[in-house]
Coordinates of C-alpha atoms and ligand atoms in Angstrom, one line a residue:
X150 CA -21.6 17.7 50.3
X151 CA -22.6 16.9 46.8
X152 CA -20.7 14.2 44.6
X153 CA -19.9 14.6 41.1
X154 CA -18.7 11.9 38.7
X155 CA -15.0 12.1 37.2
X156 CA -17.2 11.4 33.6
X157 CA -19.3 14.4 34.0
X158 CA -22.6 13.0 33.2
X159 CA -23.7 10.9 36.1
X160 CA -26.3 13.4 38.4
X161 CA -24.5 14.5 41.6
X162 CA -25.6 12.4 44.7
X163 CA -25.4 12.7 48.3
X164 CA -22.4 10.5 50.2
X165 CA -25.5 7.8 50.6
X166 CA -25.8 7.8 46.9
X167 CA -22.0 7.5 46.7
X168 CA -21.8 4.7 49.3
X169 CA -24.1 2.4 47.8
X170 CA -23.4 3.3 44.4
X171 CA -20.0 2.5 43.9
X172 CA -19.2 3.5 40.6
X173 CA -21.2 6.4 39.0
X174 CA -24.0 5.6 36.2
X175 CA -21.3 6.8 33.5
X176 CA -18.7 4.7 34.4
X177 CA -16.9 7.3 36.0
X178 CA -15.7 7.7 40.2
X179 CA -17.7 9.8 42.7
X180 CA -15.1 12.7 44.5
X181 CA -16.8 16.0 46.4
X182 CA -17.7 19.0 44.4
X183 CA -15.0 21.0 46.7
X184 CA -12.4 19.7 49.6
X185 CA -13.4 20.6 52.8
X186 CA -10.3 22.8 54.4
X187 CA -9.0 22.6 58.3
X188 CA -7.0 25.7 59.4
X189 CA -3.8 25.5 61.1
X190 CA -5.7 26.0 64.3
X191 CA -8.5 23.7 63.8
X192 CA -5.5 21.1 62.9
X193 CA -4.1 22.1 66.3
X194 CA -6.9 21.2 68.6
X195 CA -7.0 17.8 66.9
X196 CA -3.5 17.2 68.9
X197 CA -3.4 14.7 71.1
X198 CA -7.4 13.5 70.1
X199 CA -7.7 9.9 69.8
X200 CA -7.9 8.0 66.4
X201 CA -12.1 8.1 66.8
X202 CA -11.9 12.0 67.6
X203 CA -9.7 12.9 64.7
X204 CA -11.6 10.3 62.2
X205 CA -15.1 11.8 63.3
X206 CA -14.4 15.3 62.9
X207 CA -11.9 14.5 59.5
X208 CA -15.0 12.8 57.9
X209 CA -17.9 14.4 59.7
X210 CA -17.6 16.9 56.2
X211 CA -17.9 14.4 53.5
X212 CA -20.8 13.0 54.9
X213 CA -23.0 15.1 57.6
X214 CA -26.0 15.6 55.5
X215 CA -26.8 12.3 55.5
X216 CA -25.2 10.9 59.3
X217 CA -25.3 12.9 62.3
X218 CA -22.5 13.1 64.2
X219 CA -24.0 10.9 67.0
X220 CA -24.0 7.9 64.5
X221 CA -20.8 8.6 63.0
X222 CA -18.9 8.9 66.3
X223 CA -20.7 5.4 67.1
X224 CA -20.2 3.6 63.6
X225 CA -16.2 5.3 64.2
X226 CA -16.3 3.6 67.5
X227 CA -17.4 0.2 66.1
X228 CA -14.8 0.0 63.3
X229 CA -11.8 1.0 65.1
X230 CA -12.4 -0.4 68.6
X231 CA -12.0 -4.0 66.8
X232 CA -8.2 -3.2 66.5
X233 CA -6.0 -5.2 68.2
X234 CA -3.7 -1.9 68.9
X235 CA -5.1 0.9 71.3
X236 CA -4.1 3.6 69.1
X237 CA -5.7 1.9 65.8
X238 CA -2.4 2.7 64.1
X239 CA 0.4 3.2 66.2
X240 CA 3.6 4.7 64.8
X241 CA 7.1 2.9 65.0
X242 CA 10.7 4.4 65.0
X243 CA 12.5 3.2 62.0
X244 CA 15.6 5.0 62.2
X245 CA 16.5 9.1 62.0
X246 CA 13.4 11.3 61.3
X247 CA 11.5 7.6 59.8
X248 CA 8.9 6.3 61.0
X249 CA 6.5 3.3 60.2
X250 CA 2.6 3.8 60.6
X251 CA 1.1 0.3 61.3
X252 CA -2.0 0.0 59.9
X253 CA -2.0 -4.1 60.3
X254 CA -3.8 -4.0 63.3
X255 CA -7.0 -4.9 62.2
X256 CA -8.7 -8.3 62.2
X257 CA -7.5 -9.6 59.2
X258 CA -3.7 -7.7 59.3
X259 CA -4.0 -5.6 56.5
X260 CA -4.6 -1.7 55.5
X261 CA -7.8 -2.6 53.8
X262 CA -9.5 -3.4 57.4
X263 CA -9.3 -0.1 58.3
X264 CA -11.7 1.0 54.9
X265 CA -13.6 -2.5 55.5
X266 CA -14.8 -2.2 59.0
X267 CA -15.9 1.2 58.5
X268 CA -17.9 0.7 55.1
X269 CA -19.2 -2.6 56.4
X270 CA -21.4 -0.5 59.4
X271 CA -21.8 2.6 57.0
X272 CA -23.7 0.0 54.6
X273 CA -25.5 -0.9 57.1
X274 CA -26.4 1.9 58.6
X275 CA -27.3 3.5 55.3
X276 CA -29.8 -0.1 54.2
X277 CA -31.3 -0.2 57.4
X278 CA -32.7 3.3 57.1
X279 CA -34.0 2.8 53.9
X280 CA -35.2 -0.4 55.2
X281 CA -33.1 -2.2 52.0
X282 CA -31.0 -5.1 52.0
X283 CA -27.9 -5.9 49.7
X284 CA -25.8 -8.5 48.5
X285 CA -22.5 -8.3 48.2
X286 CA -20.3 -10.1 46.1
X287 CA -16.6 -10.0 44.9
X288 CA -14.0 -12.0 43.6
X289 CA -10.5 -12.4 45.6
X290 CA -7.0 -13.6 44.7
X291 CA -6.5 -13.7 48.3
X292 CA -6.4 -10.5 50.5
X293 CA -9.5 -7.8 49.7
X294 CA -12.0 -10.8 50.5
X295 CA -11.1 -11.5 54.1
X296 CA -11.2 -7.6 55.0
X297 CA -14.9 -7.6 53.1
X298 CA -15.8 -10.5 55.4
X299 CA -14.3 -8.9 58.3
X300 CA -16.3 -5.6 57.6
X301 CA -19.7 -7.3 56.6
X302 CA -19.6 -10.2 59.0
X303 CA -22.9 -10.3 60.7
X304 CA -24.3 -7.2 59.6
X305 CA -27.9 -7.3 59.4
X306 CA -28.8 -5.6 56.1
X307 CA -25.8 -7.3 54.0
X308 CA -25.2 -11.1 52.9
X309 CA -21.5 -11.4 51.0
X310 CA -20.4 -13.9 49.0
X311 CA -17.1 -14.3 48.2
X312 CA -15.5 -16.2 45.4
X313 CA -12.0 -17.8 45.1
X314 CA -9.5 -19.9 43.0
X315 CA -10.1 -23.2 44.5
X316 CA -6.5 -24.4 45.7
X317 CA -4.9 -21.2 44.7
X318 CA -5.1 -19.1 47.8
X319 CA -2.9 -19.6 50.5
X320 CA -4.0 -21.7 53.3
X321 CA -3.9 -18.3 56.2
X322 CA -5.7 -16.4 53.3
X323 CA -8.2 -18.9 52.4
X324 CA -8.8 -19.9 56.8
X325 CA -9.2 -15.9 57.2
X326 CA -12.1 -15.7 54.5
X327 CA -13.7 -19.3 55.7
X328 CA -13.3 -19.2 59.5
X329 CA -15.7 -16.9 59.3
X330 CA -18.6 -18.4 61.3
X331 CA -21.5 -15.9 60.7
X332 CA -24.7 -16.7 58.7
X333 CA -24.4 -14.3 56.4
X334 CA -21.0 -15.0 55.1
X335 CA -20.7 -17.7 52.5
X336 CA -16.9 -18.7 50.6
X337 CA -17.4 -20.0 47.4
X338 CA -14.0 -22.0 46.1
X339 CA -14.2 -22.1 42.1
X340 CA -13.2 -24.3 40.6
X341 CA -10.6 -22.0 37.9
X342 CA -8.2 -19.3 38.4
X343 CA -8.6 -15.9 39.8
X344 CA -9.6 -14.9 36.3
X345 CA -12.6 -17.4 36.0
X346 CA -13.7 -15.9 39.2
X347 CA -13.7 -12.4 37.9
X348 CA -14.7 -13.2 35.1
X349 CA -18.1 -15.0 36.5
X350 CA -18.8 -12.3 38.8
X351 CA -18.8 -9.9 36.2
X352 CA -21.4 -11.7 34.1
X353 CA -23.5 -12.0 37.4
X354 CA -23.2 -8.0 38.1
X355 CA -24.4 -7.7 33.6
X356 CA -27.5 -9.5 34.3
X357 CA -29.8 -7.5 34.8
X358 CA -32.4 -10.0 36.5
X359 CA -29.7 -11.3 38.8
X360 CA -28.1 -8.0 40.1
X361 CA -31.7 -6.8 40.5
X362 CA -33.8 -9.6 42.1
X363 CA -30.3 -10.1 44.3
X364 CA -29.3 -6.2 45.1
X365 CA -26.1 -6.9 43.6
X366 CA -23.6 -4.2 45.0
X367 CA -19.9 -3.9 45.3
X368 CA -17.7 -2.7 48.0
X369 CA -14.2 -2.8 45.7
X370 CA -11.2 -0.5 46.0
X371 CA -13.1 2.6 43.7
X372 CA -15.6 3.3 46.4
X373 CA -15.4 6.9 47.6
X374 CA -16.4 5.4 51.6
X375 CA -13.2 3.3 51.4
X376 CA -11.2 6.4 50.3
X377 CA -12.3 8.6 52.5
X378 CA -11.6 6.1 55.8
X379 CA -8.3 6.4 54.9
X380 CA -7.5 10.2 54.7
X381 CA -8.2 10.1 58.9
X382 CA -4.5 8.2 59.0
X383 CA -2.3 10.8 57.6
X384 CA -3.7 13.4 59.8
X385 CA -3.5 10.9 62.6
X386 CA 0.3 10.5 61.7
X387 CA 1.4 14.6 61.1
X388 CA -0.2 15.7 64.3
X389 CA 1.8 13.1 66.1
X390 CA 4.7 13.9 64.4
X391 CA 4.5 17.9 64.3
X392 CA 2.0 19.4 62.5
X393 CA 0.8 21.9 61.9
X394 CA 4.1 23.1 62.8
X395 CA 5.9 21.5 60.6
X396 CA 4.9 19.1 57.3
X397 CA 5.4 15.4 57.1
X398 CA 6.4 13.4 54.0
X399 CA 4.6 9.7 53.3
X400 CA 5.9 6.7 51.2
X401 CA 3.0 4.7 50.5
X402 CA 3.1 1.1 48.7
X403 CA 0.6 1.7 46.1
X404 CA -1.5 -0.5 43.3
X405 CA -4.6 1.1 42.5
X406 CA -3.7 4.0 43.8
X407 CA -6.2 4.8 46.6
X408 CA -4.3 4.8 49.5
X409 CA -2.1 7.5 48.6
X410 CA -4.9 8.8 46.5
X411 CA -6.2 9.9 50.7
X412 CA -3.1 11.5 51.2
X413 CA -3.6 14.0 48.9
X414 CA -6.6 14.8 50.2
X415 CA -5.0 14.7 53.2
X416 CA -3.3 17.9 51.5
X417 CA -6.3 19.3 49.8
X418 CA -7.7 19.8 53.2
X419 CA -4.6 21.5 54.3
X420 CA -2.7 19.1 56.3
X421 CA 0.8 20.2 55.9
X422 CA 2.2 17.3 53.5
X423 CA 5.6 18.4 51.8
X424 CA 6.2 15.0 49.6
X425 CA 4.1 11.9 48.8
X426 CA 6.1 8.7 47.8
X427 CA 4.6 6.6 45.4
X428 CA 6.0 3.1 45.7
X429 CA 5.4 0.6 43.3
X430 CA 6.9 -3.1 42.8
X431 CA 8.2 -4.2 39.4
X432 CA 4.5 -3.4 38.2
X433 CA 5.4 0.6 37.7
X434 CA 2.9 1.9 35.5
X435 CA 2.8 5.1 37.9
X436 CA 6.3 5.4 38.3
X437 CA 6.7 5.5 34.2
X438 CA 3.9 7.9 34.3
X439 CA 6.1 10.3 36.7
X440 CA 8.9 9.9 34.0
X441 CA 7.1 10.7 30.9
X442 CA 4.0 11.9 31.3
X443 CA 2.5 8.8 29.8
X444 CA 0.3 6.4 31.9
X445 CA 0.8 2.9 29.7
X446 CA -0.7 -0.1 30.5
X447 CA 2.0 -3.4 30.3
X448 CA 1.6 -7.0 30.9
X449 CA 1.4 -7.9 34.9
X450 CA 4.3 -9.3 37.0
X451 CA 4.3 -11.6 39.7
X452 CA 6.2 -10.3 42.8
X453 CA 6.8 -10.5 46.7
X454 CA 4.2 -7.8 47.1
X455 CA 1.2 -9.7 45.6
X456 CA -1.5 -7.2 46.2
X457 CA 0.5 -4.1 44.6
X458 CA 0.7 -6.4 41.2
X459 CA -1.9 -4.3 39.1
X460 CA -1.5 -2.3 35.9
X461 CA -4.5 -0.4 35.7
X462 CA -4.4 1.6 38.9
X463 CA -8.2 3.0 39.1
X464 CA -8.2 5.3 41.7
X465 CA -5.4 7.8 39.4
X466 CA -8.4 9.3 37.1
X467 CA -10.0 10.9 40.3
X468 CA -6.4 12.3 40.6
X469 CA -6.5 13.2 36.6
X470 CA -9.9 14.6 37.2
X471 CA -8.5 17.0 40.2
X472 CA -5.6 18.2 38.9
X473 CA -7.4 19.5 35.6
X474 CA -9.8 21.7 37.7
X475 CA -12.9 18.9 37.5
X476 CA -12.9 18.9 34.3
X477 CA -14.5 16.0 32.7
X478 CA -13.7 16.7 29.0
X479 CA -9.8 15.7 30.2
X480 CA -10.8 12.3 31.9
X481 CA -13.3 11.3 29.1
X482 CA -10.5 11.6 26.0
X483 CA -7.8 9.9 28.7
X484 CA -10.0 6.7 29.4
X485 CA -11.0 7.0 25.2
X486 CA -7.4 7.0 24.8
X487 CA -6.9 3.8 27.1
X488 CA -10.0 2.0 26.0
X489 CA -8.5 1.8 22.0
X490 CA -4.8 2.4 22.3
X491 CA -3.7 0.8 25.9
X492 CA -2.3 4.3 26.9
X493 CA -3.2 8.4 27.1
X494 CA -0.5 11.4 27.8
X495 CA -1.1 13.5 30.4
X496 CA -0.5 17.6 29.5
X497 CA 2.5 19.2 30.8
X498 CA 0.8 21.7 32.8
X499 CA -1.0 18.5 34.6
X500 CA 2.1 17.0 35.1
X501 CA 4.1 20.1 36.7
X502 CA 1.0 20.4 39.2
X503 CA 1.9 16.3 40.3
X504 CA 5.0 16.2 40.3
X505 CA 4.9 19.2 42.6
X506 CA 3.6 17.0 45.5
X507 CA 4.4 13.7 44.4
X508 CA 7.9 11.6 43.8
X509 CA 7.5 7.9 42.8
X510 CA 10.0 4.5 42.6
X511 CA 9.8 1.2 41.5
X512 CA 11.7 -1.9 43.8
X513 CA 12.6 -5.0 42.4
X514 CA 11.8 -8.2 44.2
X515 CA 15.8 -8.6 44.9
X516 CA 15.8 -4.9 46.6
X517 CA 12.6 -5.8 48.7
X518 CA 14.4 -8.5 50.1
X519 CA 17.2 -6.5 50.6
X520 CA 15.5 -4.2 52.8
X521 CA 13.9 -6.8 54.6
X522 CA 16.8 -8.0 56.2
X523 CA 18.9 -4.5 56.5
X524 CA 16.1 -3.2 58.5
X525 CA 15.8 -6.3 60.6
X526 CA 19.5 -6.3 61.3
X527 CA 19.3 -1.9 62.1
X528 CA 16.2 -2.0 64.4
X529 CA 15.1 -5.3 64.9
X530 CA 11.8 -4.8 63.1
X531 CA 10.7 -7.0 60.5
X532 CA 8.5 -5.6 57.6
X533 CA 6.1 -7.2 55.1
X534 CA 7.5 -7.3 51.7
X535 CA 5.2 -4.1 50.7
X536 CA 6.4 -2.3 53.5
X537 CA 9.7 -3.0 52.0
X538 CA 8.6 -1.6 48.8
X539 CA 7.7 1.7 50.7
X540 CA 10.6 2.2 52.9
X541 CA 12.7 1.3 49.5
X542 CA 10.8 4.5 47.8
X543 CA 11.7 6.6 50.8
X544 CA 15.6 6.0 50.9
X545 CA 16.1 6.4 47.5
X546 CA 13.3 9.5 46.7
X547 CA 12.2 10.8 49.8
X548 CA 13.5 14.6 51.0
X549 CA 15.6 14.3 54.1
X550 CA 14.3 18.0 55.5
X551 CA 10.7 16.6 56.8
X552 CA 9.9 13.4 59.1
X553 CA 8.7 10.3 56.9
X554 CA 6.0 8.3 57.3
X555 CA 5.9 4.6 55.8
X556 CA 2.9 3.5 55.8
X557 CA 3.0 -0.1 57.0
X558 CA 0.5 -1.5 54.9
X559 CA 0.6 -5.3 55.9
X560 CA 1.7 -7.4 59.0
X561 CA 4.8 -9.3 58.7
X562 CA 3.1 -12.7 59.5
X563 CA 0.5 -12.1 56.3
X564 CA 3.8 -12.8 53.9
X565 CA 6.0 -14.9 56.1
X566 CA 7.8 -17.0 53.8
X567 CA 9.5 -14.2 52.3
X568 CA 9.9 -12.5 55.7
X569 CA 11.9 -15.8 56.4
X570 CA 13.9 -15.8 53.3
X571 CA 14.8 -12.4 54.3
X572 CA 15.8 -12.8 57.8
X573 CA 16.1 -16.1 58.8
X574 CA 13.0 -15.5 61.8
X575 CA 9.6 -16.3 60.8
X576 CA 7.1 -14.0 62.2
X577 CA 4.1 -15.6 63.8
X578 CA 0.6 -14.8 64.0
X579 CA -0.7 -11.9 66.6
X580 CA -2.7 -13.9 69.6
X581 CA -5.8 -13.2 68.2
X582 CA -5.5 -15.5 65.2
X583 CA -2.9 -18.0 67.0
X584 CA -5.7 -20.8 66.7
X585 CA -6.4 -20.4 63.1
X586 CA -5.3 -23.1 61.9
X587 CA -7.8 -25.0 64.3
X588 CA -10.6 -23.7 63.2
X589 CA -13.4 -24.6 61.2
X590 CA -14.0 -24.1 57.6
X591 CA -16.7 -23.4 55.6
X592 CA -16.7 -23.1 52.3
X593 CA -18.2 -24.7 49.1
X594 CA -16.9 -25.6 46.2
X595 CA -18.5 -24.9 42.6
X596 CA -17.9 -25.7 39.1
X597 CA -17.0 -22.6 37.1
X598 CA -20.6 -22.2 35.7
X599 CA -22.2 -19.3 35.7
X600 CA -25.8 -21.2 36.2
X601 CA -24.4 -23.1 39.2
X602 CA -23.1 -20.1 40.9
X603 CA -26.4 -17.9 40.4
X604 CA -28.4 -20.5 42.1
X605 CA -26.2 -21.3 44.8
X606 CA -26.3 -17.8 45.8
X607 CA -30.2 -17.4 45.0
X608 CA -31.0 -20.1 47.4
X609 CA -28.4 -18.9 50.3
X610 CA -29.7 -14.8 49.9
X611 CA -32.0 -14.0 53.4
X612 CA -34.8 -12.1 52.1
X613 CA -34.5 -9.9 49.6
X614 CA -38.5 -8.9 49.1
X615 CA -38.5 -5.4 50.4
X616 CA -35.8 -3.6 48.1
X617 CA -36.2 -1.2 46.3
X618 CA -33.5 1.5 45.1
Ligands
PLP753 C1 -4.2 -3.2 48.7 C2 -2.8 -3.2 49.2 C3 -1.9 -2.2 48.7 C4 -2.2 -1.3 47.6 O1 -3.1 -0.3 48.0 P1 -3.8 0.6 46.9 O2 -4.8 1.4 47.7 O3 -4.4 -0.3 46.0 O4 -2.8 1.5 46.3 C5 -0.6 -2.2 49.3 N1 -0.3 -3.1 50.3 C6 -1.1 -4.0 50.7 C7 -0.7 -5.0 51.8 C8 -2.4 -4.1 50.2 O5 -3.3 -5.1 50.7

């Protein structure tokens, strides 16, 4: 499988190149040249397969020129046999033809695990080979940094460092990122806001002598890996629920849109998927864009559902790029467009072709609450707030004719002050991180200075001497 970049000008690469690439030399996101297809009766011998049978053979595609299938089935089997659920993501009743698929199983409850874990061993797989090291390093307002621990925790080839507002996490966020005991994990608290952080890891990544002499990579949300772990869910969910009989229908609570970016791929490969539900918070930039046809960028809320609270949702110009046959010409004037004006218009022809598969609504934080507590008092069940968001999207906008899927994108207990507002219970921690507030932190905290940063991480690196990409 080659890759191509969404800008048109980066060289094609082989998934390797992808993985450790991240974003392509011209700015733009990898995606294959074509969409691998499953027949109806390949779909049907993956019924009943495990979560590790269905991801090896839904990936084995995307990336068997570079990973034989022995290695994939055993990088599969290290990822997911970390989940605290035997079926990695079970599925929950929520009510008539509605179901909930619980991704939150993984070690640090949230959807992004499920990317994490596998891109933390297919990094080091892929370094290890080419006997290279890296260093990542990222900047968190909370969530994405304790699933890139979690996934690079220990791993041989990889150090991470992760920066974050110093007193501005919550205390389960910040204990998730700096319980972390391994060597090659180090938490830096900054001393600023989430900005400052981003802002100081950006000017790391722009110097040249500092992402070189460190290996500098990234393992944020635009990484094709990350999207591709997640298209093995949705086929995972229809076969349990019917297909290739019969379609399914997703909500998904979406930011940057790559979640539900994978379930259109999902439907590229020819997994029967009748509707796909975007669902976004008071931060709607993609519901407006389903309106009008415009994709406008606007100021960004605060809300109960913290990690949907983006504007710029990255992961829509691989969809752009799709829908307008690969061509690169529509994605370069779009981002033009975005770069001078804040905003680009999306042709009607485009537009017909997405609103074909896709329905989208925005929930206020009033609604979200709302649901919270209805559903709790219906099934018993008690749902993160961006849960809520999705099973909002799927009342108002879903079709009634196919079974719904919501995917449950984080535990209850990862947001349980507004759980409690909502319900009156507060949901407690799974037994596997009962003791967290016991344990033992480690984490430093730096001035917001670039200088002081740079050398803290210089002098903390394990040998970088053999690197060469
Ligand atoms: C990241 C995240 C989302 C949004 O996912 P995208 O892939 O960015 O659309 C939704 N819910 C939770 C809990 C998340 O952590």
């Amino acid at each position: 499988m080659r890759y191509i970049s969404t800008r048109g000008v980066a060289p094609d690469v082989r998934f390797t190149g992808a993985l450790l690439a991240g974003l392509a030399s011209d700015g733009g996101l990898y995606v294959p040249r074509v969409w691998p297809r499953f027949s109806s009766d390949q779909l049907q011998r993956l019924v009943g397969c495990s979560y590790a049978e269905v991801a090896t053979t839904v990936m084995r595609p995307f990336v068997h020129e570079d990973i034989s299938d022995e290695v994939l089935r055993d990088v599969v089997q290290r990822a997911y046999g970390v989940f605290e659920h035997p079926d990695v993501a079970p599925l929950r009743p929520l009510g008539e033809n509605r179901w909930c698929l619980e991704l939150f199983h993984g070690p640090t409850l949230a959807f992004k695990d499920i990317a994490l874990q596998l891109i933390g061993q297919l990094f080091d797989h892929a370094l290890q080979s080419r006997k290279q090291r890296t260093t990542i390093l990222g900047a968190t307002s909370g969530d994405t940094g304790s699933a890139a621990i979690a996934g690079c925790r220990g791993r041989d080839a990889l150090d991470i460092f992760i920066l974050h507002p110093h007193g501005r996490v919550s205390a389960v966020q910040r204990r998730q990122m700096t319980t972390v005991q391994d060597r090659n994990v180090h938490n830096i608290a900054l001393q600023g806001t989430f900005d400052d952080c981003q802002r100081l890891v950006k000017a790391l990544f722009s110097d040249p002598a500092c992402r070189n002499d460190l290996q500098l990579s990234s393992i944020n949300s635009i990484n094709w890996a990350r999207v591709m772990a997640q298209i093995v869910y949705y086929f995972v969910a229809a076969l349990a629920l019917g297909a290739p009989r019969t379609p399914v229908s997703f909500a998904v609570p979406t930011g940057n849109f790559g979640n539900i970016f994978a379930g259109y791929i999902a439907h590229q490969m020819g997994l029967p998927i009748a509707q796909l539900v975007l669902a976004t918070n008071k931060n709607n930039i993609l519901k407006r864009m389903m309106d009008t046809g415009e994709y406008r960028v606007a100021a960004v809320h605060s809300t109960l559902s913290p990690s949907m609270d983006i504007q710029v949702a990255s992961n829509f110009e691989r969809l752009l790029f799709d829908v307008a046959g690969q061509d690169a010409t529509v994605v370069n004037a779009a981002m033009a467009s975005l770069q001078s004006c804040g905003s680009f218009r999306i042709p009607n022809s485009l537009m017909r072709e997405i609103r074909a598969l896709f329905s989208a609504h925005s929930t206020t934080d009033a609604q979200t609450t709302a649901v919270i507590c209805d559903v709790y008092q219906r099934t018993g069940v008690l749902l993160d707030p961006h849960t809520a968001v999705g099973f909002d999207a799927a009342a108002q906008v879903g079709h009634d004719d196919t079974p719904m899927v919501i995917l449950g994108t984080a535990h209850p207990a990862k947001f349980p002050q507004s759980v409690q507002e909502a319900t009156g219970v507060f949901p407690s921690l799974p037994a596997h991180l009962s003791d967290l507030h016991q344990r033992e932190e480690h984490y430093v905290v730096l001035p917001d200075e670039v200088g002081v940063v740079e050398s803290f991480i210089r002098s903390h690196v394990r040998g970088c001497d053999t690197i060469q990409v």
